[in-house]
Coordinates of N, CA and C in Angstrom, one line a residue:
X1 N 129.6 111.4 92.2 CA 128.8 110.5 93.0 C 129.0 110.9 94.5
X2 N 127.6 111.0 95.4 CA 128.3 111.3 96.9 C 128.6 110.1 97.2
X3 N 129.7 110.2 98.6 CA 129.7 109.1 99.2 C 128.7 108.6 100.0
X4 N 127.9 107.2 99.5 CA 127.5 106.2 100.1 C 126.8 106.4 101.5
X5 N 128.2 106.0 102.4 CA 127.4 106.4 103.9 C 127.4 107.1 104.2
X6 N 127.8 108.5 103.5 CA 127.7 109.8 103.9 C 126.3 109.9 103.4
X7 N 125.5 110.0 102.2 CA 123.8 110.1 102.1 C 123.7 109.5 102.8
X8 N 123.5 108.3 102.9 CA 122.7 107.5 103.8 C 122.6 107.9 105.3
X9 N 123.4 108.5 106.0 CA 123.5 109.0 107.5 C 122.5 110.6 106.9
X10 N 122.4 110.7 105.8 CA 121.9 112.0 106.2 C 119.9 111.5 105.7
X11 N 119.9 110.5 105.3 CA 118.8 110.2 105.1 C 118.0 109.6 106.7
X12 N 118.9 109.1 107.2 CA 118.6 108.3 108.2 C 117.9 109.2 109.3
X13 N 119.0 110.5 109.1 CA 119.0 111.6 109.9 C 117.7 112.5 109.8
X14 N 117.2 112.3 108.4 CA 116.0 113.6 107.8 C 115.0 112.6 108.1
X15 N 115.0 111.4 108.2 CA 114.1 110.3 108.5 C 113.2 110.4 109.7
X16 N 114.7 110.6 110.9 CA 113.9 110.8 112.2 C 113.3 111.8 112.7
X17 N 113.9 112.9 111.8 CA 113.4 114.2 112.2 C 112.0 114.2 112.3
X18 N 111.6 113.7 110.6 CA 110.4 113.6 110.1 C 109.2 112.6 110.8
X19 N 109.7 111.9 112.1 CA 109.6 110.8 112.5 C 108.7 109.7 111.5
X20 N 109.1 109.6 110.4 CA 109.3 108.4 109.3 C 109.9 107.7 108.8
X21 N 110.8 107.4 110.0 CA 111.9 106.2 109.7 C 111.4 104.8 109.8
X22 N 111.9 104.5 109.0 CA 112.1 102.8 108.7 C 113.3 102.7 108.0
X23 N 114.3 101.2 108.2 CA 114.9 100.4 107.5 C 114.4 100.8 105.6
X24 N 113.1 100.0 105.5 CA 112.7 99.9 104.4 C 112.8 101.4 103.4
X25 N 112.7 102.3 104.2 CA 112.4 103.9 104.1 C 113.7 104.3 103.4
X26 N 115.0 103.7 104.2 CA 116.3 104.4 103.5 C 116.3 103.4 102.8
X27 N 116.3 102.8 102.4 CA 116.6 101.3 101.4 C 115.8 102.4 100.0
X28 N 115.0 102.4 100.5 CA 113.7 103.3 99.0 C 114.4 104.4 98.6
X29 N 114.7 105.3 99.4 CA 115.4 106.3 98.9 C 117.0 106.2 98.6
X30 N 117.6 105.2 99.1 CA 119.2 105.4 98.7 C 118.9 104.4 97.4
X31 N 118.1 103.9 96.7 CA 117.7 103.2 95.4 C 117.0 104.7 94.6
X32 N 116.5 105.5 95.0 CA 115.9 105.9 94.0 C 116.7 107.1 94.0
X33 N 118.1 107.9 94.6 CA 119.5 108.4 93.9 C 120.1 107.6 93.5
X34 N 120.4 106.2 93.7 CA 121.2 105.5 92.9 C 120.8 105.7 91.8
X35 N 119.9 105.3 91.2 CA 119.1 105.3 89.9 C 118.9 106.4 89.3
X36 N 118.0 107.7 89.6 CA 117.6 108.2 89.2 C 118.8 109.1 88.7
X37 N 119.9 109.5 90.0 CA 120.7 110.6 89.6 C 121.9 109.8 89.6
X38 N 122.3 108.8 89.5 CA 123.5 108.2 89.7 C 124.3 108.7 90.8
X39 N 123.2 108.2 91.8 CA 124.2 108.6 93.3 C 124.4 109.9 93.5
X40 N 123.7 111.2 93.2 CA 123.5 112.5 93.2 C 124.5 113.2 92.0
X41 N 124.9 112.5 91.0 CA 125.9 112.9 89.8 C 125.2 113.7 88.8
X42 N 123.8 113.6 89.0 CA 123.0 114.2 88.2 C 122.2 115.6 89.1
X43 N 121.9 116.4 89.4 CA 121.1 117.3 90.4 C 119.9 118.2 88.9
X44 N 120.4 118.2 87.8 CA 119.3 118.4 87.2 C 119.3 117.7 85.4
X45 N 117.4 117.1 85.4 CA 117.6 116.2 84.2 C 118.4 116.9 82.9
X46 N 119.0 116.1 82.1 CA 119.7 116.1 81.0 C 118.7 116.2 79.3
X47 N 118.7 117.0 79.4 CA 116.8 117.2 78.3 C 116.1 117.1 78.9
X48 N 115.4 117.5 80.3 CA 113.9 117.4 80.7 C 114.1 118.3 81.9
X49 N 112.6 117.8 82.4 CA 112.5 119.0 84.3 C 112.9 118.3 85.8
X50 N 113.0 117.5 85.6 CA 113.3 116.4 87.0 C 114.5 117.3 87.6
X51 N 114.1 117.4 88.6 CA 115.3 117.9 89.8 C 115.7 117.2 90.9
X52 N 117.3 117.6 91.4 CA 117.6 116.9 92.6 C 118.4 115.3 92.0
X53 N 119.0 115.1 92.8 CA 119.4 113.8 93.5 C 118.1 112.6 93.3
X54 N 117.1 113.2 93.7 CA 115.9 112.2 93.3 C 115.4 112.3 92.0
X55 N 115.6 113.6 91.1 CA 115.0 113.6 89.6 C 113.6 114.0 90.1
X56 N 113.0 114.8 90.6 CA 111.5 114.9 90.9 C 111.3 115.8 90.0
X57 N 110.1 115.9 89.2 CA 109.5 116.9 88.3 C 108.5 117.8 89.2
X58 N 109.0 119.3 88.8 CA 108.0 120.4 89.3 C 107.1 120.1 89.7
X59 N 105.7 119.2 88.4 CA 104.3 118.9 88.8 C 104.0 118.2 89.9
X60 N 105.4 117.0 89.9 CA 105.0 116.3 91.4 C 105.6 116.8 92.2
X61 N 106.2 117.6 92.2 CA 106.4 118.5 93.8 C 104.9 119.4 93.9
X62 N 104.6 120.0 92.8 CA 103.5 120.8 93.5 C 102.7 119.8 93.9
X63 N 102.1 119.0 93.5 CA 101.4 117.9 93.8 C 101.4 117.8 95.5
X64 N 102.9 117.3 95.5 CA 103.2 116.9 96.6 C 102.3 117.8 97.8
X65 N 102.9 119.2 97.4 CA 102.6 120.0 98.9 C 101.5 120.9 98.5
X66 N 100.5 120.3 97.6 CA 99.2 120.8 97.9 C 98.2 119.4 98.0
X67 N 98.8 118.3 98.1 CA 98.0 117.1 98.2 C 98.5 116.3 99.6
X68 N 99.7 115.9 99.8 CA 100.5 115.4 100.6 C 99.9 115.0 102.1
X69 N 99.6 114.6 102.9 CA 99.2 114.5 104.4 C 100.2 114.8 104.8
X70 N 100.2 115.5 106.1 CA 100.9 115.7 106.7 C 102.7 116.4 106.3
X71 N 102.1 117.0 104.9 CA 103.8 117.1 104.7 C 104.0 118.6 105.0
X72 N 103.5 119.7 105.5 CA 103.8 120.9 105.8 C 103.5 120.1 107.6
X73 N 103.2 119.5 108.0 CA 103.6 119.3 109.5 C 104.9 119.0 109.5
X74 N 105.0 118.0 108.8 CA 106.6 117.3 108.4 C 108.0 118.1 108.5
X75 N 107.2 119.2 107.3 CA 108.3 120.3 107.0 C 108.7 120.6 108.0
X76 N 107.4 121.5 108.9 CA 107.9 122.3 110.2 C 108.8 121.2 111.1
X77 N 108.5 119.8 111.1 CA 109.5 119.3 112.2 C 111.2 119.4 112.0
X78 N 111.4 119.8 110.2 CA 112.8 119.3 109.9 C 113.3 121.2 109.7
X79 N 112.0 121.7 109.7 CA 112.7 123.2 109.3 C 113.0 123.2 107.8
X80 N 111.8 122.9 107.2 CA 111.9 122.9 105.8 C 111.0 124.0 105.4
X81 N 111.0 124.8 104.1 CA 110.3 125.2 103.5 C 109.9 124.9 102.2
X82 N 108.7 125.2 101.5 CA 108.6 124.9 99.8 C 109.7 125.7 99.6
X83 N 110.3 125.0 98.5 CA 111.3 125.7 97.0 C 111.5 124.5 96.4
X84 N 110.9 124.4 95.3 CA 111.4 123.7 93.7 C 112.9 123.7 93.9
X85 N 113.6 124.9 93.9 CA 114.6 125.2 93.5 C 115.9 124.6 94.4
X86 N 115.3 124.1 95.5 CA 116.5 123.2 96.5 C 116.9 122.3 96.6
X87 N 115.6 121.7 95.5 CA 115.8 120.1 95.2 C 117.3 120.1 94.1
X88 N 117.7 121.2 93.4 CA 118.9 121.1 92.7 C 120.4 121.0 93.9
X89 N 119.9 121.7 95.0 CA 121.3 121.9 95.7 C 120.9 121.2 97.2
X90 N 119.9 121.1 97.7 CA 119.3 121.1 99.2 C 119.6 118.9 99.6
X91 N 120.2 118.6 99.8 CA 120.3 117.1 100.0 C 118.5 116.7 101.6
X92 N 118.7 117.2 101.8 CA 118.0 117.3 103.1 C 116.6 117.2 102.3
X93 N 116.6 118.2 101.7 CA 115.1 118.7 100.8 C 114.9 117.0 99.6
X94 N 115.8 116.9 99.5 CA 115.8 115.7 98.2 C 115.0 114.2 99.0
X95 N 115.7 114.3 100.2 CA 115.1 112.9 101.5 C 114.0 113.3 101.7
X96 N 113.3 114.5 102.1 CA 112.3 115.1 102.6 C 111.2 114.8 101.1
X97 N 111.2 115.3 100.3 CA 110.3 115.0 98.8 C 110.5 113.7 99.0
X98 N 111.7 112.9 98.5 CA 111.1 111.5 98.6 C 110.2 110.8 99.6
X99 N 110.4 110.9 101.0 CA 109.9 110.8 102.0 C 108.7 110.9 101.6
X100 N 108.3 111.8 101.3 CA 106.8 112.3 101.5 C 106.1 112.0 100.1
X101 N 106.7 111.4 99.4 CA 105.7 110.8 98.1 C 105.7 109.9 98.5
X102 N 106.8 108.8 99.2 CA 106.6 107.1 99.6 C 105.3 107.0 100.5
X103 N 105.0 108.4 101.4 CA 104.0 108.0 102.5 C 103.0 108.6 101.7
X104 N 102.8 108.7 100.5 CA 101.5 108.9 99.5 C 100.7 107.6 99.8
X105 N 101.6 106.4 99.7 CA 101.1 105.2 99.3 C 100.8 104.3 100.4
X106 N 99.3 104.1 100.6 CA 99.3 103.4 102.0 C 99.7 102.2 102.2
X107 N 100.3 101.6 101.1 CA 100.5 100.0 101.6 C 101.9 100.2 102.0
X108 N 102.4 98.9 103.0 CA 103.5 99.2 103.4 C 105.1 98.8 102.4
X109 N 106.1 99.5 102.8 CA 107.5 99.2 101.7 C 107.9 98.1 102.1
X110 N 108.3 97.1 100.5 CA 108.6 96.1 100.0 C 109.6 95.7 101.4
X111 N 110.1 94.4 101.8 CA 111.4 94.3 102.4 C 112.4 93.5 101.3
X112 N 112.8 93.2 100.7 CA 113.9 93.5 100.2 C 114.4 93.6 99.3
X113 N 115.4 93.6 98.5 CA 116.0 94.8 97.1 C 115.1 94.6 96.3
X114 N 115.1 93.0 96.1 CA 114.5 93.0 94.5 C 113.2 93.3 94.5
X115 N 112.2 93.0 95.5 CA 110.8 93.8 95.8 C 111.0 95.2 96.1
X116 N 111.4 95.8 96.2 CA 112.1 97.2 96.7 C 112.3 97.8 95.0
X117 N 112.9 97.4 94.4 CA 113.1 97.6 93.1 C 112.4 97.7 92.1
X118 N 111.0 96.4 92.5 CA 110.3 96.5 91.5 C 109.2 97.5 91.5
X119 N 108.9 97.4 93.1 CA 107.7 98.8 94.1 C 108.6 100.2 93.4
X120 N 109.3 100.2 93.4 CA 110.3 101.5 92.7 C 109.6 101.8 91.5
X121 N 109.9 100.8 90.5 CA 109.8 101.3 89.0 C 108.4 101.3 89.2
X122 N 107.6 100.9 89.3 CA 105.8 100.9 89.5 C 105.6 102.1 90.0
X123 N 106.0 102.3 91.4 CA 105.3 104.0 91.9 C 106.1 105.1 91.4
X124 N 107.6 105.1 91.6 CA 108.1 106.1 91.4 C 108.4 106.5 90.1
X125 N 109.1 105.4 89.3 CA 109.3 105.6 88.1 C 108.5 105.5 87.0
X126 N 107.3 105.0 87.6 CA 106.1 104.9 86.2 C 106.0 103.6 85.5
X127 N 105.1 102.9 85.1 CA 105.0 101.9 84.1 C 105.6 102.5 82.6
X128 N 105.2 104.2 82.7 CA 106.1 104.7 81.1 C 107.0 105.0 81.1
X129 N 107.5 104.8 82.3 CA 109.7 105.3 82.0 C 110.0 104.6 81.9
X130 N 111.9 104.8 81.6 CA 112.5 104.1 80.6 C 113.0 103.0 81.8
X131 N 113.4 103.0 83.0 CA 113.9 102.0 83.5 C 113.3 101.1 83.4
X132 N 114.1 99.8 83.8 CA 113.6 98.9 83.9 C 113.5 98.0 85.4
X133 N 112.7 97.1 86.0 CA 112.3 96.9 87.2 C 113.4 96.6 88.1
X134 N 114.3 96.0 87.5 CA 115.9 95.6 88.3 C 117.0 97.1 88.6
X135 N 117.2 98.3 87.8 CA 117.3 98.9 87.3 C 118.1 99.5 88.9
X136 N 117.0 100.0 89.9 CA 116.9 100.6 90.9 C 118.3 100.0 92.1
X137 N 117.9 98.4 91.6 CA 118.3 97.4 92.5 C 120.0 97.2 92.3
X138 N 120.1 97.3 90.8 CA 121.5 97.5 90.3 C 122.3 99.2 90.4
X139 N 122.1 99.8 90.4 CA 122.3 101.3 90.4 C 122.5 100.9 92.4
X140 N 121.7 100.9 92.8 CA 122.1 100.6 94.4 C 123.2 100.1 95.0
X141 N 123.6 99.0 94.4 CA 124.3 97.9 94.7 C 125.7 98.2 94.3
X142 N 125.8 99.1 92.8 CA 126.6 99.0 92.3 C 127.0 100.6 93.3
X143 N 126.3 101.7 93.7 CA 126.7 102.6 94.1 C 127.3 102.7 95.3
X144 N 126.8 101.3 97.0 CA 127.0 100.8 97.5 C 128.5 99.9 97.6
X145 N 129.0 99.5 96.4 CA 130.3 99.2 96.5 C 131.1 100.0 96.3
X146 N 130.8 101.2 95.1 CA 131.7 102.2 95.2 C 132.1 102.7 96.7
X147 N 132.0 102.7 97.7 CA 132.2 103.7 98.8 C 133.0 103.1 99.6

């Protein structure tokens, strides 16, 4: 598991670059490593294609940076490039992909956990994955005390 405020300052960090920080913004993504990878303990899925700390599948990465607004402006502000393959090792790259799938969605992010949790399992995780709506909110909390 990484430590806690150590992601989180680096989220905060890739946030501003990107200048798409919000509160709400690290809240979303320090829930969706808690969850997805168990606080970055997972960097690639266990039977499947999901990569990274966030678990993103290939298809929505390409998605991402052939659909995305603004996400090759974005790149160039953080000094990013495409690679699939960073999302296994690149922590920077992992905030930046999440980042830029949350600003897919024009409505604004939930304020707090348990709305946060449930906007989670709906956009990110799907009505067909296996989590469940609390899921995000517990994985957070509980990764949040570890540190």
């Amino acid at each position: 598991m990484i430590h806690f405020p150590h992601f989180e300052h680096l989220t905060q960090e890739t946030l501003n670059q990107m200048h798409a920080y919000s509160d709400d913004a690290v809240l979303a993504i320090m829930m969706i490593v808690a969850h997805e990878s168990h606080g970055g303990t997972y960097m690639k899925q266990i039977g499947g294609p999901a990569l990274g700390a966030i678990q993103m599948e290939p298809v929505t990465h390409e998605s991402l940076w052939q659909h995305a607004d603004n996400i090759k402006y974005n790149a160039a502000r953080c000094g990013i490039v495409k690679n699939l393959r960073a999302l296994e090792w690149d922590l920077k790259y992992n905030v930046f992909m999440a980042r830029s799938m949350l600003l897919t969605d024009p409505d604004p992010l939930p304020k707090t956990e348990e709305a946060m949790s449930q906007y989670l399992k709906d956009f990110y995780n799907t009505a067909g994955g296996k989590a469940e709506w609390d899921d995000y909110m517990n994985a957070y909390r509980f990764w949040r005390k570890q540190s």
